[in-house]
C-alpha positions as semicolon CSV with decimal commas, in nm:
position;residue;x (nm);y (nm);z (nm)
1;X;-0,399;-1,812;-0,700
2;X;-0,294;-1,457;-0,623
3;X;-0,321;-1,367;-0,257
4;X;-0,237;-1,043;-0,078
5;X;-0,271;-1,029;0,300
6;X;-0,235;-0,707;0,497
7;X;-0,129;-0,700;0,862
8;X;-0,021;-0,438;1,111
9;X;-0,322;-0,211;1,131
10;X;-0,491;-0,093;1,448
11;X;-0,560;0,204;1,670
12;X;-0,291;0,464;1,725
13;X;-0,283;0,811;1,877
14;X;-0,216;1,117;1,663
15;X;0,156;1,156;1,611
16;X;0,212;0,782;1,645
17;X;0,345;0,527;1,400
18;X;0,232;0,203;1,242
19;X;0,386;-0,027;0,985
20;X;0,162;-0,221;0,749
21;X;0,286;-0,538;0,585
22;X;0,151;-0,708;0,274
23;X;0,234;-1,075;0,225
24;X;0,215;-1,181;-0,140
25;X;0,176;-1,526;-0,291
26;X;0,061;-1,689;-0,612
27;X;0,258;-1,471;-0,853
28;X;0,615;-1,375;-0,936
29;X;0,660;-1,094;-0,685
30;X;0,968;-0,943;-0,853
31;X;0,766;-0,879;-1,172
32;X;0,490;-0,683;-1,000
33;X;0,461;-0,322;-0,896
34;X;0,307;-0,281;-0,552
35;X;0,091;-0,005;-0,405
36;X;-0,111;0,097;-0,103
37;X;-0,452;0,257;-0,120
38;X;-0,692;0,370;0,150
39;X;-1,059;0,442;0,178
40;X;-1,235;0,636;0,449
41;X;-1,610;0,599;0,509
42;X;-1,807;0,786;0,245
43;X;-1,497;0,867;0,042
44;X;-1,341;0,729;-0,270
45;X;-1,041;0,500;-0,259
46;X;-0,720;0,699;-0,293
47;X;-0,364;0,602;-0,375
48;X;-0,126;0,648;-0,085
49;X;0,209;0,508;-0,195
50;X;0,357;0,278;-0,456
51;X;0,685;0,100;-0,518
52;X;0,783;-0,043;-0,852
53;X;0,993;-0,348;-0,934
54;X;1,312;-0,139;-0,924
55;X;1,231;0,016;-0,585
56;X;1,126;0,357;-0,714
57;X;0,848;0,510;-0,506
58;X;0,561;0,756;-0,543
59;X;0,362;0,915;-0,262
60;X;0,041;1,107;-0,234
61;X;0,103;1,470;-0,143
62;X;-0,085;1,423;0,184
63;X;0,158;1,159;0,312
64;X;0,488;1,263;0,155
65;X;0,758;1,298;0,417
66;X;0,560;1,092;0,671
67;X;0,510;0,755;0,498
68;X;0,769;0,520;0,354
69;X;0,683;0,244;0,108
70;X;0,923;-0,044;0,048
71;X;0,940;-0,404;-0,066
72;X;1,147;-0,714;0,006
73;X;1,159;-0,972;-0,269
74;X;1,330;-1,226;-0,044
75;X;1,016;-1,260;0,167
76;X;0,765;-1,141;-0,094
77;X;0,635;-0,855;0,116
78;X;0,557;-0,489;0,067
79;X;0,557;-0,247;0,356
80;X;0,406;0,088;0,442
81;X;0,572;0,262;0,733
82;X;0,350;0,542;0,860
83;X;0,486;0,810;1,091
84;X;0,336;1,120;1,249
85;X;-0,010;0,984;1,185
86;X;-0,306;1,219;1,172
87;X;-0,677;1,151;1,224
88;X;-0,732;1,208;0,852
89;X;-0,506;0,908;0,783
90;X;-0,775;0,682;0,926
91;X;-0,935;0,435;0,689
92;X;-0,927;0,091;0,538
93;X;-0,586;0,033;0,382
94;X;-0,547;-0,197;0,084
95;X;-0,242;-0,358;-0,068
96;X;-0,245;-0,393;-0,447
97;X;-0,024;-0,565;-0,702
98;X;-0,003;-0,511;-1,074
99;X;0,215;-0,661;-1,344
100;X;0,499;-0,422;-1,419
101;X;0,426;-0,427;-1,793
102;X;0,075;-0,302;-1,717
103;X;0,136;-0,060;-1,429
104;X;0,460;0,078;-1,576
105;X;0,608;0,220;-1,259
106;X;0,516;0,337;-0,910
107;X;0,166;0,436;-1,011
108;X;-0,112;0,555;-0,781
109;X;-0,398;0,498;-1,024
110;X;-0,610;0,214;-0,894
111;X;-0,729;0,087;-1,231
112;X;-0,377;-0,036;-1,318
113;X;-0,382;-0,291;-1,034
114;X;-0,565;-0,619;-1,089
115;X;-0,491;-0,780;-0,754
116;X;-0,609;-0,653;-0,418
117;X;-0,597;-0,755;-0,055
118;X;-0,898;-0,753;0,173
119;X;-0,790;-0,439;0,352
120;X;-0,695;-0,358;0,708
121;X;-0,828;-0,087;0,936
122;X;-0,611;0,199;1,057
123;X;-0,766;0,435;1,310
124;X;-0,587;0,745;1,434
125;X;-0,761;0,884;1,737
126;X;-0,692;1,009;2,085
């Protein structure tokens, strides 16, 4: 049974930092591309960052230079380090996993990912 569990969210002031972690189980982690998505109230889910099985990354324009996406196969976790956070970064953040032969790289299109976590709230506010 595939399971993705996000941790590390919370409330942070503008300009602050948070690191999200996604613990994966139930599938061969090294064969899956990983990604982070977020959804703000009343808005569509958007791709934030992705890391493929080889460690290549892709970032949304809005977070490039501020966020860093990584993975550690030894502990089967993906990470999203978020720096210089802005109020517009607030939302429910989701971890997603997709088989590398389906996703074909660090892809930010949600429909490629079959497995999703429950999401974790990130709120950036003073």
